[in-house]
Amino acid sequence: MAITFTSSSVMFSSPSPKPYFGSLTKTTPFLGFSISVANPKPSCSRQSFRVNCQEKALVVPLDQRWMFEESEVNGPDIWNKTWYPKAADHINTEKTWYVVDATDKILGRLASTIANHIRGKNLATYTPSVDMGAFVIVWFVVLESEKVNAEKVAVSGKKRTQKLYRRHSGRPGGMKVETFDQLQQRIPERIIEHAVRGMLPKGRLGRALFNHLKVYKGPDHPHEAQKPVDLPIRDKRIQLQR
């Protein structure tokens, strides 16, 4: 973009305010010629001055322009340089599928790892407001013995008897409360789902991300066509040390 100024002449004429200093001519014997000295008495006069603009062209660099050229209106966005994922960057059919065995793994540490991969925080293209993550399949072995079954998903301390899960039917007095042990014997999948859901964002995006979690009893699942790979677990503290 180039802005061209044509030659012009502008005359400004206005009554000048009272100046603080006038000018007097005084001759000094030391220099041999007259000099102007300040006059302490203000004087009032009308001043006029002329501004002449020579013909010149101003060229603005491309990275310092403040508006588009006419030919760039329908072109690519050259102003917003921050990368933001497009629809083609997060297609569900092209996302990675992971599978993890939750047997003898700490519930909270496992849930945080799953939530990070569902959100896509392990990717360089992670964007908080976009579904960039992968799908995670969680499975665990369920045996007939209740004593063995209760020890599959590990928790620390006395959480098996003190950790409570609440749900409400929506009617007065419809609050239902059960312990970790009771819920694991009734619906063991809900424990992992509850832990992961609490680590996902709340709102429309969080509800969409929660659909990326698949929890099953046993290693058999209907997602063999997606060719899931093992979930990378870097934290060695996830596995329960017996």
mmCIF file of N, CA, C and O in Angstrom, residues 133-182:
data_model
loop_
_atom_site.group_PDB
_atom_site.id
_atom_site.type_symbol
_atom_site.label_atom_id
_atom_site.label_comp_id
_atom_site.label_asym_id
_atom_site.label_seq_id
_atom_site.Cartn_x
_atom_site.Cartn_y
_atom_site.Cartn_z
ATOM 1 N N GLY A 133 -8.597 -34.581 21.411
ATOM 2 C CA GLY A 133 -8.080 -35.777 22.059
ATOM 3 C C GLY A 133 -8.422 -37.059 21.344
ATOM 4 O O GLY A 133 -8.960 -37.086 20.232
ATOM 5 N N ALA A 134 -8.100 -38.159 22.027
ATOM 6 C CA ALA A 134 -8.278 -39.493 21.473
ATOM 7 C C ALA A 134 -9.395 -40.222 22.213
ATOM 8 O O ALA A 134 -10.010 -39.698 23.145
ATOM 9 N N PHE A 135 -9.650 -41.451 21.787
ATOM 10 C CA PHE A 135 -10.606 -42.340 22.442
ATOM 11 C C PHE A 135 -9.831 -43.299 23.336
ATOM 12 O O PHE A 135 -8.739 -43.755 22.981
ATOM 13 N N VAL A 136 -10.400 -43.594 24.505
ATOM 14 C CA VAL A 136 -9.738 -44.481 25.465
ATOM 15 C C VAL A 136 -10.700 -45.588 25.850
ATOM 16 O O VAL A 136 -11.850 -45.331 26.238
ATOM 17 N N ILE A 137 -10.224 -46.820 25.743
ATOM 18 C CA ILE A 137 -10.994 -47.998 26.148
ATOM 19 C C ILE A 137 -10.405 -48.525 27.449
ATOM 20 O O ILE A 137 -9.193 -48.792 27.525
ATOM 21 N N VAL A 138 -11.222 -48.658 28.461
ATOM 22 C CA VAL A 138 -10.786 -49.159 29.767
ATOM 23 C C VAL A 138 -11.493 -50.487 30.027
ATOM 24 O O VAL A 138 -12.713 -50.582 29.865
ATOM 25 N N TRP A 139 -10.742 -51.457 30.400
ATOM 26 C CA TRP A 139 -11.340 -52.743 30.734
ATOM 27 C C TRP A 139 -10.664 -53.287 31.992
ATOM 28 O O TRP A 139 -9.551 -52.903 32.348
ATOM 29 N N PHE A 140 -11.374 -54.139 32.688
ATOM 30 C CA PHE A 140 -10.849 -54.764 33.904
ATOM 31 C C PHE A 140 -11.496 -56.128 34.050
ATOM 32 O O PHE A 140 -12.594 -56.383 33.547
ATOM 33 N N VAL A 141 -10.784 -56.998 34.709
ATOM 34 C CA VAL A 141 -11.241 -58.373 34.870
ATOM 35 C C VAL A 141 -12.228 -58.447 36.027
ATOM 36 O O VAL A 141 -11.992 -57.881 37.093
ATOM 37 N N VAL A 142 -13.325 -59.123 35.815
ATOM 38 C CA VAL A 142 -14.326 -59.334 36.861
ATOM 39 C C VAL A 142 -14.435 -60.836 37.105
ATOM 40 O O VAL A 142 -14.781 -61.604 36.196
ATOM 41 N N LEU A 143 -14.106 -61.263 38.313
ATOM 42 C CA LEU A 143 -14.185 -62.678 38.671
ATOM 43 C C LEU A 143 -15.445 -62.930 39.486
ATOM 44 O O LEU A 143 -16.120 -62.006 39.952
ATOM 45 N N GLU A 144 -15.743 -64.189 39.664
ATOM 46 C CA GLU A 144 -16.949 -64.541 40.407
ATOM 47 C C GLU A 144 -16.786 -64.266 41.888
ATOM 48 O O GLU A 144 -17.762 -63.990 42.584
ATOM 49 N N SER A 145 -15.575 -64.325 42.394
ATOM 50 C CA SER A 145 -15.364 -64.092 43.813
ATOM 51 C C SER A 145 -15.482 -62.602 44.118
ATOM 52 O O SER A 145 -14.802 -61.778 43.522
ATOM 53 N N GLU A 146 -16.359 -62.236 45.016
ATOM 54 C CA GLU A 146 -16.542 -60.822 45.351
ATOM 55 C C GLU A 146 -15.304 -60.253 46.029
ATOM 56 O O GLU A 146 -14.978 -59.082 45.869
ATOM 57 N N LYS A 147 -14.576 -61.084 46.776
ATOM 58 C CA LYS A 147 -13.403 -60.586 47.473
ATOM 59 C C LYS A 147 -12.323 -60.175 46.481
ATOM 60 O O LYS A 147 -11.670 -59.150 46.630
ATOM 61 N N VAL A 148 -12.124 -60.980 45.443
ATOM 62 C CA VAL A 148 -11.135 -60.640 44.425
ATOM 63 C C VAL A 148 -11.628 -59.484 43.573
ATOM 64 O O VAL A 148 -10.869 -58.600 43.183
ATOM 65 N N ASN A 149 -12.897 -59.462 43.259
ATOM 66 C CA ASN A 149 -13.455 -58.403 42.429
ATOM 67 C C ASN A 149 -13.306 -57.043 43.089
ATOM 68 O O ASN A 149 -13.074 -56.045 42.423
ATOM 69 N N ALA A 150 -13.394 -56.985 44.402
ATOM 70 C CA ALA A 150 -13.322 -55.699 45.099
ATOM 71 C C ALA A 150 -11.930 -55.111 45.087
ATOM 72 O O ALA A 150 -11.751 -53.942 45.406
ATOM 73 N N GLU A 151 -10.941 -55.866 44.712
ATOM 74 C CA GLU A 151 -9.572 -55.373 44.745
ATOM 75 C C GLU A 151 -9.025 -55.050 43.353
ATOM 76 O O GLU A 151 -7.824 -54.854 43.195
ATOM 77 N N LYS A 152 -9.879 -55.001 42.322
ATOM 78 C CA LYS A 152 -9.379 -54.801 40.970
ATOM 79 C C LYS A 152 -8.951 -53.345 40.736
ATOM 80 O O LYS A 152 -7.878 -53.096 40.219
ATOM 81 N N VAL A 153 -9.782 -52.395 41.048
ATOM 82 C CA VAL A 153 -9.414 -50.986 40.953
ATOM 83 C C VAL A 153 -8.953 -50.546 42.320
ATOM 84 O O VAL A 153 -9.698 -50.620 43.295
ATOM 85 N N ALA A 154 -7.717 -50.098 42.403
ATOM 86 C CA ALA A 154 -7.107 -49.828 43.702
ATOM 87 C C ALA A 154 -7.386 -48.403 44.151
ATOM 88 O O ALA A 154 -7.406 -47.466 43.349
ATOM 89 N N VAL A 155 -7.608 -48.261 45.461
ATOM 90 C CA VAL A 155 -7.716 -46.954 46.121
ATOM 91 C C VAL A 155 -6.913 -47.033 47.412
ATOM 92 O O VAL A 155 -6.655 -48.115 47.938
ATOM 93 N N SER A 156 -6.527 -45.890 47.893
ATOM 94 C CA SER A 156 -5.687 -45.849 49.086
ATOM 95 C C SER A 156 -6.524 -45.593 50.331
ATOM 96 O O SER A 156 -7.653 -45.106 50.254
ATOM 97 N N GLY A 157 -5.934 -45.897 51.472
ATOM 98 C CA GLY A 157 -6.585 -45.608 52.750
ATOM 99 C C GLY A 157 -7.848 -46.422 52.963
ATOM 100 O O GLY A 157 -7.942 -47.603 52.603
ATOM 101 N N LYS A 158 -8.829 -45.757 53.540
ATOM 102 C CA LYS A 158 -10.110 -46.391 53.843
ATOM 103 C C LYS A 158 -11.202 -45.979 52.870
ATOM 104 O O LYS A 158 -12.382 -45.932 53.220
ATOM 105 N N LYS A 159 -10.804 -45.657 51.640
ATOM 106 C CA LYS A 159 -11.789 -45.165 50.666
ATOM 107 C C LYS A 159 -12.821 -46.227 50.291
ATOM 108 O O LYS A 159 -13.918 -45.890 49.846
ATOM 109 N N ARG A 160 -12.506 -47.479 50.438
ATOM 110 C CA ARG A 160 -13.459 -48.514 50.065
ATOM 111 C C ARG A 160 -14.718 -48.461 50.927
ATOM 112 O O ARG A 160 -15.810 -48.803 50.464
ATOM 113 N N THR A 161 -14.575 -48.019 52.156
ATOM 114 C CA THR A 161 -15.737 -47.956 53.046
ATOM 115 C C THR A 161 -16.150 -46.527 53.375
ATOM 116 O O THR A 161 -17.282 -46.303 53.821
ATOM 117 N N GLN A 162 -15.268 -45.560 53.155
ATOM 118 C CA GLN A 162 -15.579 -44.183 53.529
ATOM 119 C C GLN A 162 -15.925 -43.292 52.331
ATOM 120 O O GLN A 162 -16.591 -42.277 52.509
ATOM 121 N N LYS A 163 -15.461 -43.635 51.152
ATOM 122 C CA LYS A 163 -15.778 -42.822 49.971
ATOM 123 C C LYS A 163 -17.221 -43.087 49.568
ATOM 124 O O LYS A 163 -17.624 -44.246 49.374
ATOM 125 N N LEU A 164 -18.001 -42.013 49.416
ATOM 126 C CA LEU A 164 -19.426 -42.121 49.147
ATOM 127 C C LEU A 164 -19.752 -41.606 47.751
ATOM 128 O O LEU A 164 -19.148 -40.648 47.267
ATOM 129 N N TYR A 165 -20.714 -42.247 47.126
ATOM 130 C CA TYR A 165 -21.236 -41.834 45.823
ATOM 131 C C TYR A 165 -22.712 -41.514 45.998
ATOM 132 O O TYR A 165 -23.483 -42.346 46.485
ATOM 133 N N ARG A 166 -23.089 -40.316 45.581
ATOM 134 C CA ARG A 166 -24.471 -39.860 45.763
ATOM 135 C C ARG A 166 -25.133 -39.676 44.399
ATOM 136 O O ARG A 166 -24.504 -39.215 43.451
ATOM 137 N N ARG A 167 -26.406 -39.973 44.349
ATOM 138 C CA ARG A 167 -27.208 -39.700 43.170
ATOM 139 C C ARG A 167 -28.607 -39.348 43.641
ATOM 140 O O ARG A 167 -29.030 -39.739 44.736
ATOM 141 N N HIS A 168 -29.315 -38.607 42.852
ATOM 142 C CA HIS A 168 -30.642 -38.137 43.244
ATOM 143 C C HIS A 168 -31.615 -38.421 42.114
ATOM 144 O O HIS A 168 -31.311 -38.202 40.940
ATOM 145 N N SER A 169 -32.779 -38.895 42.484
ATOM 146 C CA SER A 169 -33.796 -39.222 41.492
ATOM 147 C C SER A 169 -34.530 -37.995 40.972
ATOM 148 O O SER A 169 -35.238 -38.077 39.970
ATOM 149 N N GLY A 170 -34.383 -36.855 41.660
ATOM 150 C CA GLY A 170 -35.088 -35.645 41.265
ATOM 151 C C GLY A 170 -36.384 -35.419 42.022
ATOM 152 O O GLY A 170 -36.991 -34.359 41.903
ATOM 153 N N ARG A 171 -36.812 -36.369 42.815
ATOM 154 C CA ARG A 171 -38.027 -36.223 43.610
ATOM 155 C C ARG A 171 -37.651 -35.971 45.068
ATOM 156 O O ARG A 171 -36.532 -36.305 45.496
ATOM 157 N N PRO A 172 -38.520 -35.397 45.842
ATOM 158 C CA PRO A 172 -38.204 -35.129 47.254
ATOM 159 C C PRO A 172 -37.849 -36.414 47.999
ATOM 160 O O PRO A 172 -38.557 -37.424 47.923
ATOM 161 N N GLY A 173 -36.727 -36.382 48.695
ATOM 162 C CA GLY A 173 -36.272 -37.549 49.431
ATOM 163 C C GLY A 173 -35.644 -38.616 48.561
ATOM 164 O O GLY A 173 -35.504 -39.757 49.017
ATOM 165 N N GLY A 174 -35.268 -38.264 47.342
ATOM 166 C CA GLY A 174 -34.745 -39.266 46.409
ATOM 167 C C GLY A 174 -33.233 -39.388 46.415
ATOM 168 O O GLY A 174 -32.666 -39.884 45.438
ATOM 169 N N MET A 175 -32.567 -38.952 47.491
ATOM 170 C CA MET A 175 -31.113 -39.058 47.566
ATOM 171 C C MET A 175 -30.698 -40.498 47.867
ATOM 172 O O MET A 175 -31.177 -41.103 48.826
ATOM 173 N N LYS A 176 -29.812 -41.026 47.037
ATOM 174 C CA LYS A 176 -29.268 -42.364 47.232
ATOM 175 C C LYS A 176 -27.779 -42.250 47.501
ATOM 176 O O LYS A 176 -27.053 -41.574 46.761
ATOM 177 N N VAL A 177 -27.313 -42.912 48.546
ATOM 178 C CA VAL A 177 -25.902 -42.864 48.937
ATOM 179 C C VAL A 177 -25.399 -44.293 49.076
ATOM 180 O O VAL A 177 -26.062 -45.144 49.684
ATOM 181 N N GLU A 178 -24.224 -44.553 48.491
ATOM 182 C CA GLU A 178 -23.591 -45.861 48.624
ATOM 183 C C GLU A 178 -22.084 -45.679 48.654
ATOM 184 O O GLU A 178 -21.552 -44.686 48.157
ATOM 185 N N THR A 179 -21.421 -46.643 49.250
ATOM 186 C CA THR A 179 -19.971 -46.579 49.404
ATOM 187 C C THR A 179 -19.269 -47.058 48.132
ATOM 188 O O THR A 179 -19.907 -47.577 47.209
ATOM 189 N N PHE A 180 -17.949 -46.866 48.125
ATOM 190 C CA PHE A 180 -17.134 -47.317 46.989
ATOM 191 C C PHE A 180 -17.266 -48.825 46.794
ATOM 192 O O PHE A 180 -17.426 -49.303 45.664
ATOM 193 N N ASP A 181 -17.229 -49.555 47.876
ATOM 194 C CA ASP A 181 -17.308 -51.011 47.779
ATOM 195 C C ASP A 181 -18.663 -51.456 47.238
ATOM 196 O O ASP A 181 -18.753 -52.384 46.422
ATOM 197 N N GLN A 182 -19.739 -50.819 47.685
ATOM 198 C CA GLN A 182 -21.074 -51.188 47.225
ATOM 199 C C GLN A 182 -21.256 -50.896 45.733
ATOM 200 O O GLN A 182 -21.827 -51.697 44.990
#
